[in-house]
PDB file of C-alpha atoms in Angstrom:
ATOM      1  CA  UNK A   1       8.781   0.232  10.317  1.00 86.00           C
ATOM      2  CA  UNK A   2       7.588  -1.875   7.455  1.00 94.00           C
ATOM      3  CA  UNK A   3       7.384  -5.772   8.123  1.00 94.00           C
ATOM      4  CA  UNK A   4      10.339  -7.955   7.266  1.00 94.00           C
ATOM      5  CA  UNK A   5       8.402  -9.748   4.672  1.00 94.00           C
ATOM      6  CA  UNK A   6       7.663  -6.667   2.634  1.00 97.00           C
ATOM      7  CA  UNK A   7       7.934  -7.633  -1.142  1.00 98.00           C
ATOM      8  CA  UNK A   8       7.618  -4.077  -2.701  1.00 98.00           C
ATOM      9  CA  UNK A   9       7.675  -0.706  -1.317  1.00 97.00           C
ATOM     10  CA  UNK A  10       7.603   2.825  -2.587  1.00 97.00           C
ATOM     11  CA  UNK A  11       8.152   5.702  -0.182  1.00 95.00           C
ATOM     12  CA  UNK A  12       7.933   9.508  -0.160  1.00 92.00           C
ATOM     13  CA  UNK A  13       7.599  12.513   1.974  1.00 90.00           C
ATOM     14  CA  UNK A  14       5.137  15.694   2.044  1.00 88.00           C
ATOM     15  CA  UNK A  15       1.944  13.558   0.999  1.00 90.00           C
ATOM     16  CA  UNK A  16      -0.136  16.605   1.478  1.00 85.00           C
ATOM     17  CA  UNK A  17       2.009  18.563  -1.238  1.00 82.00           C
ATOM     18  CA  UNK A  18       1.280  16.032  -3.598  1.00 81.00           C
ATOM     19  CA  UNK A  19      -2.082  14.331  -3.257  1.00 83.00           C
ATOM     20  CA  UNK A  20      -3.869  16.823  -5.650  1.00 81.00           C
ATOM     21  CA  UNK A  21      -1.362  16.313  -8.204  1.00 83.00           C
ATOM     22  CA  UNK A  22      -2.162  12.585  -8.203  1.00 82.00           C
ATOM     23  CA  UNK A  23      -5.596  13.143  -8.596  1.00 84.00           C
ATOM     24  CA  UNK A  24      -4.952  15.350 -11.761  1.00 83.00           C
ATOM     25  CA  UNK A  25      -2.695  12.585 -12.994  1.00 85.00           C
ATOM     26  CA  UNK A  26      -5.437  10.010 -12.454  1.00 84.00           C
ATOM     27  CA  UNK A  27      -8.359  11.879 -13.733  1.00 84.00           C
ATOM     28  CA  UNK A  28      -6.957  14.657 -16.107  1.00 82.00           C
ATOM     29  CA  UNK A  29      -6.357  18.182 -15.083  1.00 76.00           C
ATOM     30  CA  UNK A  30      -9.663  20.169 -14.440  1.00 79.00           C
ATOM     31  CA  UNK A  31     -11.511  16.962 -13.774  1.00 84.00           C
ATOM     32  CA  UNK A  32     -10.546  16.388  -9.921  1.00 85.00           C
ATOM     33  CA  UNK A  33     -13.310  19.108  -8.628  1.00 87.00           C
ATOM     34  CA  UNK A  34     -16.111  17.082 -10.407  1.00 91.00           C
ATOM     35  CA  UNK A  35     -14.690  13.636  -9.050  1.00 90.00           C
ATOM     36  CA  UNK A  36     -14.653  15.161  -5.462  1.00 91.00           C
ATOM     37  CA  UNK A  37     -18.149  16.582  -5.875  1.00 93.00           C
ATOM     38  CA  UNK A  38     -19.310  13.124  -7.096  1.00 95.00           C
ATOM     39  CA  UNK A  39     -17.604  11.254  -4.396  1.00 93.00           C
ATOM     40  CA  UNK A  40     -19.101  13.495  -1.711  1.00 95.00           C
ATOM     41  CA  UNK A  41     -22.671  13.017  -3.165  1.00 94.00           C
ATOM     42  CA  UNK A  42     -22.226   9.277  -3.391  1.00 93.00           C
ATOM     43  CA  UNK A  43     -20.499   8.581  -0.019  1.00 93.00           C
ATOM     44  CA  UNK A  44     -21.757  11.480   2.193  1.00 94.00           C
ATOM     45  CA  UNK A  45     -18.318  12.830   3.136  1.00 96.00           C
ATOM     46  CA  UNK A  46     -15.644  15.105   1.619  1.00 96.00           C
ATOM     47  CA  UNK A  47     -12.735  13.148   0.250  1.00 94.00           C
ATOM     48  CA  UNK A  48     -10.567  16.442   0.327  1.00 92.00           C
ATOM     49  CA  UNK A  49     -11.792  18.159   3.610  1.00 95.00           C
ATOM     50  CA  UNK A  50     -12.572  14.997   5.738  1.00 96.00           C
ATOM     51  CA  UNK A  51      -9.398  12.924   4.599  1.00 95.00           C
ATOM     52  CA  UNK A  52      -6.869  14.040   2.274  1.00 93.00           C
ATOM     53  CA  UNK A  53      -6.045  17.402   3.787  1.00 93.00           C
ATOM     54  CA  UNK A  54      -5.058  15.611   6.942  1.00 95.00           C
ATOM     55  CA  UNK A  55      -2.490  13.305   5.220  1.00 94.00           C
ATOM     56  CA  UNK A  56       0.900  14.755   5.516  1.00 90.00           C
ATOM     57  CA  UNK A  57       4.299  13.893   5.985  1.00 88.00           C
ATOM     58  CA  UNK A  58       6.108  10.624   4.998  1.00 94.00           C
ATOM     59  CA  UNK A  59       4.265   7.678   3.166  1.00 96.00           C
ATOM     60  CA  UNK A  60       4.820   4.313   1.942  1.00 96.00           C
ATOM     61  CA  UNK A  61       2.850   2.161  -0.368  1.00 97.00           C
ATOM     62  CA  UNK A  62       3.808  -1.595   0.198  1.00 97.00           C
ATOM     63  CA  UNK A  63       3.073  -5.076  -0.807  1.00 98.00           C
ATOM     64  CA  UNK A  64       3.359  -8.156   1.350  1.00 97.00           C
ATOM     65  CA  UNK A  65       2.363 -11.827   1.324  1.00 95.00           C
ATOM     66  CA  UNK A  66      -1.428 -12.385   2.605  1.00 93.00           C
ATOM     67  CA  UNK A  67      -3.875 -15.384   2.317  1.00 91.00           C
ATOM     68  CA  UNK A  68      -6.518 -12.857   3.351  1.00 89.00           C
ATOM     69  CA  UNK A  69      -8.265  -9.746   1.895  1.00 89.00           C
ATOM     70  CA  UNK A  70      -9.704  -8.743  -1.236  1.00 90.00           C
ATOM     71  CA  UNK A  71      -6.963 -10.020  -3.705  1.00 92.00           C
ATOM     72  CA  UNK A  72      -6.468 -13.370  -1.810  1.00 89.00           C
ATOM     73  CA  UNK A  73     -10.373 -13.840  -1.767  1.00 86.00           C
ATOM     74  CA  UNK A  74     -11.604 -12.577  -4.852  1.00 85.00           C
ATOM     75  CA  UNK A  75      -8.580 -13.095  -7.252  1.00 87.00           C
ATOM     76  CA  UNK A  76      -6.522 -16.043  -5.668  1.00 88.00           C
ATOM     77  CA  UNK A  77      -3.397 -13.623  -5.525  1.00 92.00           C
ATOM     78  CA  UNK A  78      -1.761 -14.161  -2.087  1.00 93.00           C
ATOM     79  CA  UNK A  79      -0.823 -10.432  -1.677  1.00 96.00           C
ATOM     80  CA  UNK A  80      -2.065  -7.514   0.087  1.00 96.00           C
ATOM     81  CA  UNK A  81      -1.480  -3.829  -0.893  1.00 97.00           C
ATOM     82  CA  UNK A  82      -1.250  -1.085   1.585  1.00 97.00           C
ATOM     83  CA  UNK A  83      -0.613   2.617   1.997  1.00 97.00           C
ATOM     84  CA  UNK A  84       0.597   4.067   5.157  1.00 97.00           C
ATOM     85  CA  UNK A  85       0.741   7.936   5.629  1.00 96.00           C
ATOM     86  CA  UNK A  86       1.415  10.249   8.447  1.00 96.00           C
ATOM     87  CA  UNK A  87      -1.502  12.354   9.682  1.00 95.00           C
ATOM     88  CA  UNK A  88      -2.368  15.148  11.780  1.00 94.00           C
ATOM     89  CA  UNK A  89      -4.536  13.133  13.905  1.00 91.00           C
ATOM     90  CA  UNK A  90      -7.793  14.862  13.083  1.00 94.00           C
ATOM     91  CA  UNK A  91      -9.387  12.440  10.745  1.00 95.00           C
ATOM     92  CA  UNK A  92     -12.743  11.144  12.123  1.00 96.00           C
ATOM     93  CA  UNK A  93     -12.522   7.529  10.925  1.00 95.00           C
ATOM     94  CA  UNK A  94     -15.498   6.623  12.862  1.00 95.00           C
ATOM     95  CA  UNK A  95     -17.704   9.180  10.884  1.00 96.00           C
ATOM     96  CA  UNK A  96     -16.141   8.232   7.657  1.00 96.00           C
ATOM     97  CA  UNK A  97     -17.013   4.468   8.375  1.00 95.00           C
ATOM     98  CA  UNK A  98     -20.600   5.370   9.148  1.00 95.00           C
ATOM     99  CA  UNK A  99     -20.846   7.328   6.043  1.00 95.00           C
ATOM    100  CA  UNK A 100     -19.383   4.469   4.005  1.00 93.00           C
ATOM    101  CA  UNK A 101     -21.783   1.996   5.869  1.00 92.00           C
ATOM    102  CA  UNK A 102     -24.903   4.249   4.994  1.00 92.00           C
ATOM    103  CA  UNK A 103     -23.983   4.331   1.382  1.00 90.00           C
ATOM    104  CA  UNK A 104     -23.403   0.704   1.134  1.00 86.00           C
ATOM    105  CA  UNK A 105     -27.109  -0.062   2.449  1.00 75.00           C
ATOM    106  CA  UNK A 106     -28.943  -1.926  -0.201  1.00 75.00           C
ATOM    107  CA  UNK A 107     -25.759  -3.192  -1.924  1.00 84.00           C
ATOM    108  CA  UNK A 108     -24.607  -5.685   0.605  1.00 87.00           C
ATOM    109  CA  UNK A 109     -21.757  -3.729   1.821  1.00 90.00           C
ATOM    110  CA  UNK A 110     -21.277  -3.124   5.519  1.00 93.00           C
ATOM    111  CA  UNK A 111     -18.519  -1.614   7.698  1.00 94.00           C
ATOM    112  CA  UNK A 112     -17.381  -3.286  10.722  1.00 93.00           C
ATOM    113  CA  UNK A 113     -15.112  -1.737  13.451  1.00 93.00           C
ATOM    114  CA  UNK A 114     -12.062  -3.821  14.697  1.00 88.00           C
ATOM    115  CA  UNK A 115     -10.541  -2.229  17.682  1.00 81.00           C
ATOM    116  CA  UNK A 116      -6.904  -3.278  18.612  1.00 79.00           C
ATOM    117  CA  UNK A 117      -5.362  -2.016  21.661  1.00 77.00           C
ATOM    118  CA  UNK A 118      -6.788   1.365  21.578  1.00 74.00           C
ATOM    119  CA  UNK A 119      -6.258   1.827  17.837  1.00 87.00           C
ATOM    120  CA  UNK A 120      -9.338   2.170  15.589  1.00 87.00           C
ATOM    121  CA  UNK A 121      -9.659   0.026  12.402  1.00 95.00           C
ATOM    122  CA  UNK A 122     -12.533  -0.616  10.165  1.00 96.00           C
ATOM    123  CA  UNK A 123     -13.133  -3.142   7.470  1.00 95.00           C
ATOM    124  CA  UNK A 124     -15.533  -2.888   4.718  1.00 95.00           C
ATOM    125  CA  UNK A 125     -16.929  -6.308   4.010  1.00 93.00           C
ATOM    126  CA  UNK A 126     -19.627  -8.041   1.841  1.00 89.00           C
ATOM    127  CA  UNK A 127     -22.221  -8.853   4.348  1.00 86.00           C
ATOM    128  CA  UNK A 128     -23.764 -11.854   2.135  1.00 85.00           C
ATOM    129  CA  UNK A 129     -20.417 -13.829   2.282  1.00 85.00           C
ATOM    130  CA  UNK A 130     -18.324 -11.845   4.906  1.00 83.00           C
ATOM    131  CA  UNK A 131     -15.453 -11.245   2.228  1.00 87.00           C
ATOM    132  CA  UNK A 132     -13.289  -8.251   2.991  1.00 89.00           C
ATOM    133  CA  UNK A 133     -13.177  -5.563   0.455  1.00 91.00           C
ATOM    134  CA  UNK A 134     -11.209  -2.675   2.135  1.00 94.00           C
ATOM    135  CA  UNK A 135      -9.561  -1.814   5.560  1.00 96.00           C
ATOM    136  CA  UNK A 136      -8.634   1.382   6.908  1.00 97.00           C
ATOM    137  CA  UNK A 137      -7.672   2.813  10.255  1.00 95.00           C
ATOM    138  CA  UNK A 138      -5.401   4.955  12.524  1.00 94.00           C
ATOM    139  CA  UNK A 139      -2.428   4.121  14.834  1.00 93.00           C
ATOM    140  CA  UNK A 140       0.356   6.041  16.299  1.00 91.00           C
ATOM    141  CA  UNK A 141       0.151   9.252  14.133  1.00 93.00           C
ATOM    142  CA  UNK A 142      -0.439   7.295  10.776  1.00 95.00           C
ATOM    143  CA  UNK A 143      -3.525   6.486   8.643  1.00 96.00           C
ATOM    144  CA  UNK A 144      -3.491   3.176   7.058  1.00 97.00           C
ATOM    145  CA  UNK A 145      -5.588   1.924   3.934  1.00 97.00           C
ATOM    146  CA  UNK A 146      -5.372  -1.277   2.257  1.00 97.00           C
ATOM    147  CA  UNK A 147      -6.837  -4.668   0.750  1.00 95.00           C
ATOM    148  CA  UNK A 148      -6.151  -6.734   4.049  1.00 94.00           C
ATOM    149  CA  UNK A 149      -6.809  -5.614   7.840  1.00 94.00           C
ATOM    150  CA  UNK A 150      -3.967  -7.679   9.051  1.00 92.00           C
ATOM    151  CA  UNK A 151      -1.605  -6.252   6.433  1.00 94.00           C
ATOM    152  CA  UNK A 152      -2.294  -2.717   7.474  1.00 95.00           C
ATOM    153  CA  UNK A 153      -1.629  -3.291  11.019  1.00 93.00           C
ATOM    154  CA  UNK A 154       1.616  -5.241  10.353  1.00 90.00           C
ATOM    155  CA  UNK A 155       4.013  -2.055  10.684  1.00 91.00           C
ATOM    156  CA  UNK A 156       2.759  -2.162  14.547  1.00 90.00           C
ATOM    157  CA  UNK A 157       2.458  -5.834  15.131  1.00 88.00           C
ATOM    158  CA  UNK A 158       5.219  -7.554  13.259  1.00 85.00           C
ATOM    159  CA  UNK A 159       7.957  -8.963  15.370  1.00 86.00           C
ATOM    160  CA  UNK A 160      10.682  -7.795  12.959  1.00 89.00           C
ATOM    161  CA  UNK A 161      10.806  -5.066  10.370  1.00 93.00           C
ATOM    162  CA  UNK A 162      12.363  -4.802   6.931  1.00 94.00           C
ATOM    163  CA  UNK A 163      15.834  -3.573   8.430  1.00 93.00           C
ATOM    164  CA  UNK A 164      16.400  -7.001   9.592  1.00 93.00           C
ATOM    165  CA  UNK A 165      15.775  -8.695   6.155  1.00 94.00           C
ATOM    166  CA  UNK A 166      19.237  -9.779   4.778  1.00 95.00           C
ATOM    167  CA  UNK A 167      17.549  -9.147   1.074  1.00 95.00           C
ATOM    168  CA  UNK A 168      16.897  -5.772   1.959  1.00 96.00           C
ATOM    169  CA  UNK A 169      20.320  -5.182   3.704  1.00 95.00           C
ATOM    170  CA  UNK A 170      21.740  -6.282   0.566  1.00 95.00           C
ATOM    171  CA  UNK A 171      19.855  -3.929  -1.822  1.00 96.00           C
ATOM    172  CA  UNK A 172      20.263  -1.111   0.583  1.00 94.00           C
ATOM    173  CA  UNK A 173      24.083  -1.792   0.803  1.00 94.00           C
ATOM    174  CA  UNK A 174      24.347  -1.843  -2.854  1.00 95.00           C
ATOM    175  CA  UNK A 175      23.082   1.999  -3.101  1.00 94.00           C
ATOM    176  CA  UNK A 176      25.801   4.826  -2.906  1.00 90.00           C
ATOM    177  CA  UNK A 177      26.711   5.847   0.613  1.00 80.00           C
ATOM    178  CA  UNK A 178      24.177   7.865   2.379  1.00 75.00           C
ATOM    179  CA  UNK A 179      21.487   7.078  -0.042  1.00 89.00           C
ATOM    180  CA  UNK A 180      18.266   5.594   1.431  1.00 90.00           C
ATOM    181  CA  UNK A 181      16.226   3.316  -0.870  1.00 95.00           C
ATOM    182  CA  UNK A 182      12.932   4.804  -1.829  1.00 96.00           C
ATOM    183  CA  UNK A 183      11.783   1.892  -3.988  1.00 97.00           C
ATOM    184  CA  UNK A 184      12.471  -1.822  -3.112  1.00 98.00           C
ATOM    185  CA  UNK A 185      11.371  -4.861  -4.972  1.00 98.00           C
ATOM    186  CA  UNK A 186      12.024  -8.516  -4.193  1.00 98.00           C
ATOM    187  CA  UNK A 187      10.971  -9.744  -7.475  1.00 98.00           C
ATOM    188  CA  UNK A 188      11.277 -13.535  -7.162  1.00 97.00           C
ATOM    189  CA  UNK A 189       9.429 -13.483  -3.975  1.00 96.00           C
ATOM    190  CA  UNK A 190       6.704 -11.255  -5.505  1.00 97.00           C
ATOM    191  CA  UNK A 191       6.487 -13.590  -8.469  1.00 97.00           C
ATOM    192  CA  UNK A 192       6.378 -16.682  -6.102  1.00 96.00           C
ATOM    193  CA  UNK A 193       3.255 -15.405  -4.302  1.00 95.00           C
ATOM    194  CA  UNK A 194       1.509 -14.678  -7.530  1.00 94.00           C
ATOM    195  CA  UNK A 195       2.507 -17.792  -9.003  1.00 94.00           C
ATOM    196  CA  UNK A 196       0.749 -19.761  -5.896  1.00 91.00           C
ATOM    197  CA  UNK A 197      -2.673 -18.914  -6.796  1.00 89.00           C
ATOM    198  CA  UNK A 198      -2.468 -19.495 -10.472  1.00 90.00           C
ATOM    199  CA  UNK A 199      -4.325 -22.536 -12.235  1.00 90.00           C
ATOM    200  CA  UNK A 200      -1.696 -24.870 -14.057  1.00 92.00           C
ATOM    201  CA  UNK A 201      -2.451 -23.230 -17.645  1.00 94.00           C
ATOM    202  CA  UNK A 202      -2.168 -19.746 -16.080  1.00 93.00           C
ATOM    203  CA  UNK A 203       0.992 -20.669 -14.254  1.00 94.00           C
ATOM    204  CA  UNK A 204       2.733 -21.920 -17.228  1.00 95.00           C
ATOM    205  CA  UNK A 205       2.061 -18.771 -19.250  1.00 95.00           C
ATOM    206  CA  UNK A 206       3.163 -16.889 -16.207  1.00 96.00           C
ATOM    207  CA  UNK A 207       6.367 -18.884 -16.116  1.00 96.00           C
ATOM    208  CA  UNK A 208       7.089 -18.098 -19.707  1.00 96.00           C
ATOM    209  CA  UNK A 209       6.809 -14.324 -18.999  1.00 96.00           C
ATOM    210  CA  UNK A 210       8.614 -14.221 -15.792  1.00 96.00           C
ATOM    211  CA  UNK A 211      11.672 -16.517 -17.035  1.00 96.00           C
ATOM    212  CA  UNK A 212      13.262 -13.231 -18.483  1.00 95.00           C
ATOM    213  CA  UNK A 213      13.756 -12.178 -14.951  1.00 96.00           C
ATOM    214  CA  UNK A 214      15.121 -15.389 -13.544  1.00 95.00           C
ATOM    215  CA  UNK A 215      18.497 -13.857 -12.768  1.00 96.00           C
ATOM    216  CA  UNK A 216      16.996 -10.676 -11.197  1.00 97.00           C
ATOM    217  CA  UNK A 217      16.754 -11.136  -7.394  1.00 97.00           C
ATOM    218  CA  UNK A 218      16.303  -7.693  -6.117  1.00 98.00           C
ATOM    219  CA  UNK A 219      15.844  -4.157  -7.272  1.00 98.00           C
ATOM    220  CA  UNK A 220      16.204  -0.925  -5.217  1.00 98.00           C
ATOM    221  CA  UNK A 221      16.568   2.588  -6.083  1.00 97.00           C
ATOM    222  CA  UNK A 222      16.990   5.784  -3.987  1.00 95.00           C
ATOM    223  CA  UNK A 223      18.121   9.633  -4.245  1.00 87.00           C
ATOM    224  CA  UNK A 224      19.625  12.104  -2.332  1.00 82.00           C
ATOM    225  CA  UNK A 225      20.078  16.080  -2.336  1.00 78.00           C
ATOM    226  CA  UNK A 226      23.382  17.262  -3.466  1.00 78.00           C
ATOM    227  CA  UNK A 227      22.372  21.030  -3.597  1.00 78.00           C
ATOM    228  CA  UNK A 228      19.286  22.917  -3.685  1.00 80.00           C
ATOM    229  CA  UNK A 229      17.579  21.693  -7.013  1.00 78.00           C
ATOM    230  CA  UNK A 230      20.236  19.125  -7.720  1.00 78.00           C
ATOM    231  CA  UNK A 231      19.424  15.453  -6.601  1.00 77.00           C
ATOM    232  CA  UNK A 232      21.357  12.256  -7.342  1.00 85.00           C
ATOM    233  CA  UNK A 233      19.335   9.317  -8.185  1.00 91.00           C
ATOM    234  CA  UNK A 234      20.464   5.703  -8.308  1.00 95.00           C
ATOM    235  CA  UNK A 235      18.986   2.296  -9.036  1.00 96.00           C
ATOM    236  CA  UNK A 236      20.676  -1.081  -8.509  1.00 96.00           C
ATOM    237  CA  UNK A 237      19.600  -4.478  -9.706  1.00 97.00           C
ATOM    238  CA  UNK A 238      20.929  -7.488  -7.808  1.00 96.00           C
ATOM    239  CA  UNK A 239      21.443 -10.520  -9.916  1.00 96.00           C
ATOM    240  CA  UNK A 240      21.606 -14.307  -8.886  1.00 89.00           C
ATOM    241  CA  UNK A 241      24.963 -16.174  -8.643  1.00 69.00           C
ATOM    242  CA  UNK A 242      23.643 -18.871 -10.868  1.00 53.00           C
TER     243      UNK A 242
END
């Protein structure tokens, strides 16, 4: 369901079984409770009870081209990053948006509701210049979070999805039979979108670094369970014909 112009994605399952591990890795073992308490004090809602415990099942982190959103407006990087997670449908995003709006009072931050055909989306913006900072919402049993409102909606609005991409088909086809890509990178398109926003001097340095990858077109990896406790993992790197 990811859009056809997806440049990078990482997918997984059972998000509900892993989010605490992610916090421990990011913050250090034993530090997560202090972080969660501080978060609730600062923003008025429980990150764990009101949000994270309701995120479950399949998830995907993905990057798409975008001329809007935080990265494009603030860093001149024409990309948007998004997280799509299956949810139990019990997240009260309207309440969360209200708490975030209250927490942003006095700092120039406001939260704007952006409904689309019955789905609920919210955008955190700088009220002084209307620059977007963050977007989130829910639709069709999924919760979405990201740097650009339109990008988090693309799984439901795009005319074609990634399965129609010939590049993706080539990468998926290079993996051993029966193995689904859980990681995909269109490295040259990613570099191209970053390069667009760079100043000439920055672009020259960027080109020197990325020149080492000139022959690399696509990277994909996947895995499959062979027996309980035994998995087969593979990575493929597709090179250009030049």
